[in-house]
Short mmCIF file of C-alpha atoms and ligand atoms in Angstrom, two decimals:
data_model
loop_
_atom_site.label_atom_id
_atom_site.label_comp_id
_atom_site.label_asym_id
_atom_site.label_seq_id
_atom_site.Cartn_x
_atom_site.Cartn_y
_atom_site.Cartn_z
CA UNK A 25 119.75 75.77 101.64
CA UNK A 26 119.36 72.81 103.76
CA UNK A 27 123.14 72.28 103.73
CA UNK A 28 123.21 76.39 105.25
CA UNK A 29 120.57 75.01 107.62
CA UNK A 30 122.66 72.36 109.35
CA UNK A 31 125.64 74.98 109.22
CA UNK A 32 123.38 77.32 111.22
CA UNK A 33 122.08 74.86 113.60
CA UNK A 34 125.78 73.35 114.12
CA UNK A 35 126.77 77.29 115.10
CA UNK A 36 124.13 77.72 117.75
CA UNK A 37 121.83 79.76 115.87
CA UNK A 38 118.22 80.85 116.51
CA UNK A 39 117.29 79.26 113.20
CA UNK A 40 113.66 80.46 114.19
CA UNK A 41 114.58 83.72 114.31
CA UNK A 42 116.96 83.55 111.51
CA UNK A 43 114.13 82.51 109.36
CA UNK A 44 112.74 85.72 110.12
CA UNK A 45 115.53 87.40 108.48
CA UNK A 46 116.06 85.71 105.65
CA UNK A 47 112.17 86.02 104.38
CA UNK A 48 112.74 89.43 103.84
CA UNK A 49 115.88 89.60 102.21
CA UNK A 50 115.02 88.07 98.61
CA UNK A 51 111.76 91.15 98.45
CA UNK A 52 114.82 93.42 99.41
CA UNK A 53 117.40 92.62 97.39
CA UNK A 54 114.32 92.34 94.00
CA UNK A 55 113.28 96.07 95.02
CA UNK A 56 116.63 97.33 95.54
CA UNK A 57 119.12 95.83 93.10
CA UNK A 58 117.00 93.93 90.19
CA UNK A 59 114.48 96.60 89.51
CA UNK A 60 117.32 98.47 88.43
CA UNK A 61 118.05 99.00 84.52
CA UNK A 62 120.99 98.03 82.30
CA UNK A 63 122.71 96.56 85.08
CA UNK A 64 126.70 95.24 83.85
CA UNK A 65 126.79 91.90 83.52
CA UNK A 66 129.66 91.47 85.96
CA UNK A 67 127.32 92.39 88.97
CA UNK A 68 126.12 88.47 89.18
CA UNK A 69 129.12 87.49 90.98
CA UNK A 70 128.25 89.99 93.78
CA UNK A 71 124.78 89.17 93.63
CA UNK A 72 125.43 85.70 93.93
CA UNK A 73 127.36 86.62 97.26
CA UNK A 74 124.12 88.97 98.47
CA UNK A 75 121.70 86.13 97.66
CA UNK A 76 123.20 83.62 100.12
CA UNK A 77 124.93 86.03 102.23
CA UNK A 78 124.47 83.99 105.00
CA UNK A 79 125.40 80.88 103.57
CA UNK A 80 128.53 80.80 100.78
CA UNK A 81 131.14 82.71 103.02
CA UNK A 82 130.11 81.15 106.12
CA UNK A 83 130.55 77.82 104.54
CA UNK A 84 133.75 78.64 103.48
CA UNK A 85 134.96 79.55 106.85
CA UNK A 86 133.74 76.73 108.94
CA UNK A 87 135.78 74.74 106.66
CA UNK A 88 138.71 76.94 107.25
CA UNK A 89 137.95 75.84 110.62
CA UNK A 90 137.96 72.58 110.60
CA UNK A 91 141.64 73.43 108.90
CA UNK A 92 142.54 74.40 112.48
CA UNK A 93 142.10 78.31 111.00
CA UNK A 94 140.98 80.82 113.31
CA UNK A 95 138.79 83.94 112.59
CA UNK A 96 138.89 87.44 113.49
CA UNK A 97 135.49 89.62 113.54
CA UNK A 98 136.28 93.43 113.02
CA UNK A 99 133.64 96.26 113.14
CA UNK A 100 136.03 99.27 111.78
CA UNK A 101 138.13 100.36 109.17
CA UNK A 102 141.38 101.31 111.35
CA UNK A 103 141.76 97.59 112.08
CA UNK A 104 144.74 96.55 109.53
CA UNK A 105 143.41 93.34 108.08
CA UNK A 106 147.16 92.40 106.95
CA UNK A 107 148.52 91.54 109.86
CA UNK A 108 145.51 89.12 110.80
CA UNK A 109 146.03 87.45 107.16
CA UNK A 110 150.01 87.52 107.71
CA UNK A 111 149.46 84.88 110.79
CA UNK A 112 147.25 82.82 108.35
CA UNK A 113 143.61 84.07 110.10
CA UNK A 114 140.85 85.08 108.31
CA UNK A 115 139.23 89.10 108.81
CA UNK A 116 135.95 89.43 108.39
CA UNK A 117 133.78 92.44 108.78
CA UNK A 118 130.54 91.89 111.22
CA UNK A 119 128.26 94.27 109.80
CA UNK A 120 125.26 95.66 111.57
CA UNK A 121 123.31 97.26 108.91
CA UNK A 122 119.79 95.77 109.15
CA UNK A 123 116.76 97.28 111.63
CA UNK A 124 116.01 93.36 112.52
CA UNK A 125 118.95 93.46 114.84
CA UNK A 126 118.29 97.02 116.76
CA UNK A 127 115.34 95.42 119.60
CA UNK A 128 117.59 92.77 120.29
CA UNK A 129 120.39 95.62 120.89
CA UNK A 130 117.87 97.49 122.98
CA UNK A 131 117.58 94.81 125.65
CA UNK A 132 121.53 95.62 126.41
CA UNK A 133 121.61 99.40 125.72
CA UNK A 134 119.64 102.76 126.03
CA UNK A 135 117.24 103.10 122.82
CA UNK A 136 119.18 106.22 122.40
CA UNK A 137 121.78 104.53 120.87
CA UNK A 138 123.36 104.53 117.33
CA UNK A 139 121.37 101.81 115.34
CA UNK A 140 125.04 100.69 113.88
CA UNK A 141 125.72 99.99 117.95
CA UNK A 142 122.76 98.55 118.87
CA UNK A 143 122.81 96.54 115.59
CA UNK A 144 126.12 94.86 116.65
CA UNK A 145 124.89 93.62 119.75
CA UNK A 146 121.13 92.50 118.39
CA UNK A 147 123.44 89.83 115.93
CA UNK A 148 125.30 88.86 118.60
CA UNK A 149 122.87 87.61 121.51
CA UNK A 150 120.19 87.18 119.46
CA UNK A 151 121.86 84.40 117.06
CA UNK A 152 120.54 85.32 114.22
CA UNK A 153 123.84 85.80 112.21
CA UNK A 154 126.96 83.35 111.10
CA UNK A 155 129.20 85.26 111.10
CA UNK A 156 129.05 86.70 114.78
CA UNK A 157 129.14 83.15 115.87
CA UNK A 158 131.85 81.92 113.30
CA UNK A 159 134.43 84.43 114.91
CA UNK A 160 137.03 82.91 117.46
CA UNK A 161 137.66 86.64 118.54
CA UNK A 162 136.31 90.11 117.95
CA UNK A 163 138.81 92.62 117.43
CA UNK A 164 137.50 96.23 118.83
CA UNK A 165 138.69 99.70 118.89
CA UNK A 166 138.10 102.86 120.66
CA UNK A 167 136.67 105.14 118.16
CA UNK A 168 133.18 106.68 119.75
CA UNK A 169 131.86 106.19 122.87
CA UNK A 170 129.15 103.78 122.33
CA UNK A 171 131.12 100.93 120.80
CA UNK A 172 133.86 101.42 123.17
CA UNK A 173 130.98 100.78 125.60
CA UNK A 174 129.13 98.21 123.94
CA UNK A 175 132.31 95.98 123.45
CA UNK A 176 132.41 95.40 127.37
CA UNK A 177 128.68 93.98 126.69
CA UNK A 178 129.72 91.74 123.99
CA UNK A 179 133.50 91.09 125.51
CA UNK A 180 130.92 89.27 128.38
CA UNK A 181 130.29 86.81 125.61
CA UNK A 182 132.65 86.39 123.36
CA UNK A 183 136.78 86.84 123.10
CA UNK A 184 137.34 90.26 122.42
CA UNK A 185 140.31 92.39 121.97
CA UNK A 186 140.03 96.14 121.67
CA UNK A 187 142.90 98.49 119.96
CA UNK A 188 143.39 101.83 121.10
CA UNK A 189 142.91 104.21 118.86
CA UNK A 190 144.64 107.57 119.32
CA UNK A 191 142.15 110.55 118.81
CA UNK A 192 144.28 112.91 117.66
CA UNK A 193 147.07 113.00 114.73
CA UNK A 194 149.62 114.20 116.21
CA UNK A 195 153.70 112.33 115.46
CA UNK A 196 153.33 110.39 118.76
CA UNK A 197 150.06 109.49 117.79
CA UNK A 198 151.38 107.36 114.91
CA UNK A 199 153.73 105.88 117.03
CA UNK A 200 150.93 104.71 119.15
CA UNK A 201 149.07 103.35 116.58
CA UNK A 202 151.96 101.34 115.39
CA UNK A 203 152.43 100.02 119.08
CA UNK A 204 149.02 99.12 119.21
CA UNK A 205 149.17 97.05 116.18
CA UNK A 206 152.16 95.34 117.50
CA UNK A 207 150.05 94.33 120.22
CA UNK A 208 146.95 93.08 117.62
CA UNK A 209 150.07 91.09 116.22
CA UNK A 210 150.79 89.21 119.70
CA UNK A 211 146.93 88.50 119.99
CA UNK A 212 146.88 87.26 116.70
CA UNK A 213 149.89 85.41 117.14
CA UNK A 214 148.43 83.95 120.25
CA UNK A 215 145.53 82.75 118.37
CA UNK A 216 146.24 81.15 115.38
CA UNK A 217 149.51 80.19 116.94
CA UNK A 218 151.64 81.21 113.53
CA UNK A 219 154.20 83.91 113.75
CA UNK A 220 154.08 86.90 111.64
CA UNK A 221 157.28 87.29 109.90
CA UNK A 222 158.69 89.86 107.84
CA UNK A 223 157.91 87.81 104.84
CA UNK A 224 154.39 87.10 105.37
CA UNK A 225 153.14 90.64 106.49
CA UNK A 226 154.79 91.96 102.96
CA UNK A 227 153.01 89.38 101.38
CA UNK A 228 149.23 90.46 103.07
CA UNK A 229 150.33 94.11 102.85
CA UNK A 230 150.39 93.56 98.70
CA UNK A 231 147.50 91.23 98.85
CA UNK A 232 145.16 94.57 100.47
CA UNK A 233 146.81 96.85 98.67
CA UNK A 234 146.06 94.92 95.08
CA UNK A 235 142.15 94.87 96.78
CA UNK A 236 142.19 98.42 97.47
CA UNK A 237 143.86 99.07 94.34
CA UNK A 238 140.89 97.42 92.65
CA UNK A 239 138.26 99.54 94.75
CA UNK A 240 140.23 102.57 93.34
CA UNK A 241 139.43 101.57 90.10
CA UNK A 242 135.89 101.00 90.39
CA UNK A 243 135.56 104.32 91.98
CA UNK A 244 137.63 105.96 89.26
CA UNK A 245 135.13 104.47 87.28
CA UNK A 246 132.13 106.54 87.93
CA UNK A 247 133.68 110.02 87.60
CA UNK A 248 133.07 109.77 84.21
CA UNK A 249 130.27 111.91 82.49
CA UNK A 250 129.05 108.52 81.15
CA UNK A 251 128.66 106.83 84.44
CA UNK A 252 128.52 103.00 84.07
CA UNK A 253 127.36 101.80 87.41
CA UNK A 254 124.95 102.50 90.14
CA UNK A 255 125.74 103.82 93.12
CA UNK A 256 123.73 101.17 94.89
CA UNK A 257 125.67 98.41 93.25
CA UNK A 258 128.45 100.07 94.30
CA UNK A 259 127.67 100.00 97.79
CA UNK A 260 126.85 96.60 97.69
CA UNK A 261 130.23 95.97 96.42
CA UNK A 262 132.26 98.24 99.02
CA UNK A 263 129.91 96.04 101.69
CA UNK A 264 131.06 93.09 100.51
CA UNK A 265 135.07 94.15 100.44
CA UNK A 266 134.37 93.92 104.22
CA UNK A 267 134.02 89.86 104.28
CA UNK A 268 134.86 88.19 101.34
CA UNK A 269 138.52 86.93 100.66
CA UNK A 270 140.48 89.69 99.35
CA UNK A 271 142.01 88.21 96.45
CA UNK A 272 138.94 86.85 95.18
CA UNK A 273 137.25 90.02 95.89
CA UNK A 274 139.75 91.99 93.99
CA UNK A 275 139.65 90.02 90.57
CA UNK A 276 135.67 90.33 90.58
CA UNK A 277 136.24 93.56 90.86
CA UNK A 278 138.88 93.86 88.47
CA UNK A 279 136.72 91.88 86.15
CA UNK A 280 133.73 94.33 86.56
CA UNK A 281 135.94 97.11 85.73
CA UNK A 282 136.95 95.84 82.44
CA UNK A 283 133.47 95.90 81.53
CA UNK A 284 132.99 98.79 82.91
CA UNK A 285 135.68 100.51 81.10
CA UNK A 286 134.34 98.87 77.89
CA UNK A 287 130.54 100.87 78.95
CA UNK A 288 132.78 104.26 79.28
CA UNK A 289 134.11 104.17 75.84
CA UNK A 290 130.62 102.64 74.14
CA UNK A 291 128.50 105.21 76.25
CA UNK A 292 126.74 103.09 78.16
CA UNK A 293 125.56 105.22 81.00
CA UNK A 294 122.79 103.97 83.99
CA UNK A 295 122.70 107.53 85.04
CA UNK A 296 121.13 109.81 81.75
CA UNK A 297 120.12 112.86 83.06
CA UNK A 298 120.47 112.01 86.44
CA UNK A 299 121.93 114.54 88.84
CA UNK A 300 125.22 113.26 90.32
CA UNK A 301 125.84 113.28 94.15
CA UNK A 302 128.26 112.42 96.49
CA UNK A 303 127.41 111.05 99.75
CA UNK A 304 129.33 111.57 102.89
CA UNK A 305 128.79 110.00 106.76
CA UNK A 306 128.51 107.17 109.00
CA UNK A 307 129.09 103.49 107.18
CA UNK A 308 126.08 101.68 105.42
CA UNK A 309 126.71 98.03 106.92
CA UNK A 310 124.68 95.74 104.74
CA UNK A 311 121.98 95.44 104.41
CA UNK A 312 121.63 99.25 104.77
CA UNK A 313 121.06 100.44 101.16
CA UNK A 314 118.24 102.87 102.15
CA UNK A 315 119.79 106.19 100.91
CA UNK A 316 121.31 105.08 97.78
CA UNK A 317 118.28 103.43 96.87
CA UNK A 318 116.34 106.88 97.73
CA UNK A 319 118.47 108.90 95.92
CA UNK A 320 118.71 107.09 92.76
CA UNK A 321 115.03 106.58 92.66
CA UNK A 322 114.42 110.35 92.62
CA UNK A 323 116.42 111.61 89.62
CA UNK A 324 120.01 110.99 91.37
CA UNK A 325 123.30 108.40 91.17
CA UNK A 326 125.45 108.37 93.66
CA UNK A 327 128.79 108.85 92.05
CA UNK A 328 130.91 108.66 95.50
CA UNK A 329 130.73 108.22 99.30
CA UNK A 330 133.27 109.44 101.58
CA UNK A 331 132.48 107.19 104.22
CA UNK A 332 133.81 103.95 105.51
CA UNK A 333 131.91 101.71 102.84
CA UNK A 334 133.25 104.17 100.14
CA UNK A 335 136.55 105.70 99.83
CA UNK A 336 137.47 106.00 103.70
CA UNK A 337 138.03 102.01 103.25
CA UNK A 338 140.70 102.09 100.43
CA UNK A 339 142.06 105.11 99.79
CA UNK A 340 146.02 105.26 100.35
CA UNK A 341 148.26 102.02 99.87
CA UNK A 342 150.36 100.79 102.86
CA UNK A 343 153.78 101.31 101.99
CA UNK A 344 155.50 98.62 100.64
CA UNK A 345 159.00 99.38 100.96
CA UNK A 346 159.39 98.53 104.48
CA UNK A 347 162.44 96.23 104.90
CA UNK A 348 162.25 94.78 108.73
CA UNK A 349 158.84 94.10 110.38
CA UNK A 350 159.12 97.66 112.60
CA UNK A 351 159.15 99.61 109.58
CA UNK A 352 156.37 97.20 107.93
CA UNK A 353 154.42 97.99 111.15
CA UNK A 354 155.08 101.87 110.96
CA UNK A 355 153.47 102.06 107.33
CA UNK A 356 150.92 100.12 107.95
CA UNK A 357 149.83 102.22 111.29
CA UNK A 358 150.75 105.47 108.82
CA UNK A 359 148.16 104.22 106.35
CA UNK A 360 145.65 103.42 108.86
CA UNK A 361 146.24 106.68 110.87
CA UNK A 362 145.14 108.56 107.31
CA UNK A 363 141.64 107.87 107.92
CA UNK A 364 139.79 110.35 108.43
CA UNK A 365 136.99 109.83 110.72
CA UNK A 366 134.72 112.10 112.98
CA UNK A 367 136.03 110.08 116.51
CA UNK A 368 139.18 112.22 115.62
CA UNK A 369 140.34 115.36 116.97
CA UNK A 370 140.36 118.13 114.83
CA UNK A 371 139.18 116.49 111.87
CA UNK A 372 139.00 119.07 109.27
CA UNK A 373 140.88 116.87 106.56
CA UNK A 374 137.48 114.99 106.19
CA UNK A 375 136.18 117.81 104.74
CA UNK A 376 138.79 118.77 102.71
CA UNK A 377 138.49 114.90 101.50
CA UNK A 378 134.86 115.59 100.78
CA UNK A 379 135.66 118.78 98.59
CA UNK A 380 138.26 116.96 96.66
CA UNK A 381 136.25 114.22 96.11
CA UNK A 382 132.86 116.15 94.91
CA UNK A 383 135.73 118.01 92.47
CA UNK A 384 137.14 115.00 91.21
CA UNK A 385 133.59 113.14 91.36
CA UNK A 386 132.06 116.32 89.45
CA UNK A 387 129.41 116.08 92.01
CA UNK A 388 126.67 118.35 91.53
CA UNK A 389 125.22 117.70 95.40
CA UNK A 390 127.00 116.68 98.39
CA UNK A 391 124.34 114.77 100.60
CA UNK A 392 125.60 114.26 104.51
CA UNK A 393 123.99 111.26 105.97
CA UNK A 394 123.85 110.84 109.51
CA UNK A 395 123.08 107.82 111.63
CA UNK A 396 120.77 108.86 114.13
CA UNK A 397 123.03 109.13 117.33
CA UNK A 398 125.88 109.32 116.21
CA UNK A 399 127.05 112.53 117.85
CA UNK A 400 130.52 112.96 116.08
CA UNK A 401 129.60 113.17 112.55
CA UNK A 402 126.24 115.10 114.02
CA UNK A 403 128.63 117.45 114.77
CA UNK A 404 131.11 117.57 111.79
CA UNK A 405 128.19 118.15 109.68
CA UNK A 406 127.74 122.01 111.08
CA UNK A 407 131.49 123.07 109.30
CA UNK A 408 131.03 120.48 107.04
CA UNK A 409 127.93 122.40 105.22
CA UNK A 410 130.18 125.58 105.55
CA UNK A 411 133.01 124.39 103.71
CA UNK A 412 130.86 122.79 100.70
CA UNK A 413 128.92 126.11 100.36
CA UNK A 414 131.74 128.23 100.78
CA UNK A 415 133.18 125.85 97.86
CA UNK A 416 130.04 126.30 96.14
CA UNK A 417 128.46 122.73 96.33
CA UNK A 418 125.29 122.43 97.17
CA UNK A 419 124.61 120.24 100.04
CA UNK A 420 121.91 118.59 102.31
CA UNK A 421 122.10 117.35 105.83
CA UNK A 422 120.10 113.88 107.00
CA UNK A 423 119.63 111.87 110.40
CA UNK A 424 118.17 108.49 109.77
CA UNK A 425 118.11 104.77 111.39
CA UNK A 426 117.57 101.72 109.21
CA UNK A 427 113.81 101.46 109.83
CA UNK A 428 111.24 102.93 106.45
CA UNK A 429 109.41 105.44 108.64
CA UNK A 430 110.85 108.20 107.38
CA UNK A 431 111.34 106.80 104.32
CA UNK A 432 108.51 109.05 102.16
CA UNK A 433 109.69 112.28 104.01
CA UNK A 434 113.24 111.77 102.81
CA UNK A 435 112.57 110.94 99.68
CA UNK A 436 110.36 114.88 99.53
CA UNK A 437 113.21 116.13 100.83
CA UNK A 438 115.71 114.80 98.55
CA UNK A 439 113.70 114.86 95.66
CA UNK A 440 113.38 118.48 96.10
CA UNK A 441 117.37 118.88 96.94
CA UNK A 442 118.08 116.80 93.39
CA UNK A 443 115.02 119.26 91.77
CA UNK A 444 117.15 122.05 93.43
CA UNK A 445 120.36 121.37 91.36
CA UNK A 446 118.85 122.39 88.36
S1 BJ8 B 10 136.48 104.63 111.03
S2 BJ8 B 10 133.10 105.76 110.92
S3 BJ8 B 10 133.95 102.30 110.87
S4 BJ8 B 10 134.38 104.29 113.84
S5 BJ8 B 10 129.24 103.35 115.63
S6 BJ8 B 10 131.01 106.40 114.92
S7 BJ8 B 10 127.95 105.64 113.27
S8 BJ8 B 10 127.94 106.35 116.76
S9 BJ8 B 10 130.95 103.46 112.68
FE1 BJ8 B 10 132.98 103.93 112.19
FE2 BJ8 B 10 135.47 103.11 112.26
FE3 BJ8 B 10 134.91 105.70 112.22
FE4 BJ8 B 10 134.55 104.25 110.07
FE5 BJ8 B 10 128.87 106.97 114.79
FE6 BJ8 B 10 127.58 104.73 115.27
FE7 BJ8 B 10 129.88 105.26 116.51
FE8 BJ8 B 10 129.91 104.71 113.97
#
């Protein structure tokens, strides 16, 4: 710890402030993830990670650093992480999942804001997180309004480059996309000053896939009757895919799943009884773990989230037959362009994502969580309800932020939703 401390004062932090943050963390992460039963064993590598989130990959990157390495800070799951590792940078996701961030956001944007939004701002000027000041660049996108808006605030402060996204699916749109991540590729190249070569971009694009292929494995995981992990410690996990290196990332994983598959065939279940949901909306950043931990302390597990820390993140390889660095390009912007997310236009394949997955998940409750704000998935959630009930899956609709005032109203309401299924 007082090693973390001179890293945080050497990277301009408030380190007043940041003590703020980090005295609630360890009550968090004991109510949250350790008063949970029959954990697998495997989980202590992640836990480790949680426990000095701000610390071990921080450290690890200011060394990089020192290396001469330069780091890219993302906030979005359309931005292809390959081609930043293919020029020898390092991606890493800067989350905005915690409530102590949002006033600081508030002094730069209308309190009518998504908390996510507001969030990524808070980290920023207030200095109260490494890895927002460990980033040589931010890389934005043009998904919904507010962060389009909010990265002029923070592109004030900080180098920031911002892809953009097409909003529709249409063949020229994928072209687009491509184009624009032949631009990411000159900014990238201008920054670390490596090339990215045909070689090294085939290289990253099997080094994601293998993490994503991981992920896929996890998730296959819990469609079994006997489920053998929480859904909160599988959020944590799809949180942490965001920052950590990938390769490491992807043999934990890997090495959880082994165990897990050893629970499946013993029996070994966290989730007796429990009704099974999938949960569908905006991203949990860390340290957001509110719903999961509502839902599984009220006679629920979450066996699946369609959202961007959950399958939206890892579903679909990049192509890996590419021969020449255009085609390369092309399946990696046709991979990307598969997301389905409510800043596109029509977006009905989210739904049908959400149906598939509540089959294949054997859901017995779809539960549609909204990020206060967030008008986009506000409004997919209107057809969304139609198509589960037409499908005949029960489902429930909630707006939240990441503060605990509503916390004993939601968990009424889903108690009575999970009391509902019978
Ligand atoms: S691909 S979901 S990570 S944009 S910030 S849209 S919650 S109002 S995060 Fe997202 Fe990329 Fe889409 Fe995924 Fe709404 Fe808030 Fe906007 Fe948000």
């Amino acid at each position: 710890m007082a090693d973390n401390q001179q890293m945080w004062k050497d990277l301009g932090m408030n380190l007043e402030m940041h003590d703020m943050l980090c005295e609630v963390l360890p009550g968090a992460i004991g109510d949250v993830f350790m008063s949970q039963e029959n954990r697998p064993a495997a989980m202590d590598y992640f836990d480790m990670v949680l426990a000095d989130v701000h610390g071990l990959r921080p450290a690890e990157l200011v060394e990089f650093k020192k290396g001469g390495g330069k780091v890219f800070g993302t906030f979005c799951a359309y931005v292809p992480d390959e081609v930043i590792f293919a020029a020898g940078g390092i991606a890493t996701g800067l989350c905005a999942g915690s409530q102590f961030w949002v006033p600081g956001g508030e002094r730069y944007l209308p309190a009518n804001t998504c908390p996510l939004i507001k969030a990524m701002l808070g980290a920023r000027f207030d200095k109260t997180c490494p890895f927002y000041r460990l980033a040589d660049i931010y890389i934005g996108e043009t998904t919904c309004d507010g962060k389009k808006k909010a990265y002029e605030i923070l592109g004030t402060d900080v180098p920031l480059h911002v892809m953009d996204l097409p909003q529709m699916k249409r063949d020229k749109d994928y072209l687009k996309w491509a184009d624009e991540i032949k631009d990411l590729i000159e900014v990238v190249e201008k920054t670390t000053g490596n090339k990215v070569t045909a070689e090294n971009l085939a290289e990253n694009i099997k080094k994601i896939n293998a993490k994503r292929a991981a992920l896929q494995r996890l998730y296959e995981l819990r469609r079994n009757t006997c489920v053998p992990i929480s859904g909160t410690d599988t959020l944590l996990i799809s949180q942490i895919a965001y920052y950590d290196d990938p390769e490491r990332f992807a043999t934990m994983v890997n090495k959880l799943c082994d165990e897990l598959e050893q629970r499946v065939q013993d029996g070994v279940s966290v989730a007796e009884g429990k009704k099974r949901i999938l949960i569908t909306g905006t991203p949990m950043a860390i340290p957001n773990w509110k719903l999961h931990n509502l839902i599984e302390t009220s006679g629920g597990v979450v066996v699946c989230e369609e959202t961007c820390t959950g399958t939206r993140y890892f579903e679909n390889f990049v192509d890996e037959s590419g021969k020449d660095l255009d085609e390369m390009v092309q399946n990696i912007a046709n991979r990307y362009m598969g997301i389905n997310c409510a800043c596109f236009t029509p977006n009905t394949a989210r739904a049908d994502d959400v149906i598939r997955l509540a089959k294949d998940s054997k859901a017995d409750g779809v539960i549609d969580v909204n990020l206060m704000f967030c008008q986009t998935y506000d409004i997919e959630g209107r057809s969304l309800e139609e198509r589960c009930k037409a499908e005949g899956i029960p489902f429930l609709g909630i707006e939240t932020d990441y503060t605990d005032s509503d916390a004993q109203q939601l968990k009424t309401r889903i108690g009575a939703f999970i009391e509902m299924l019978g």
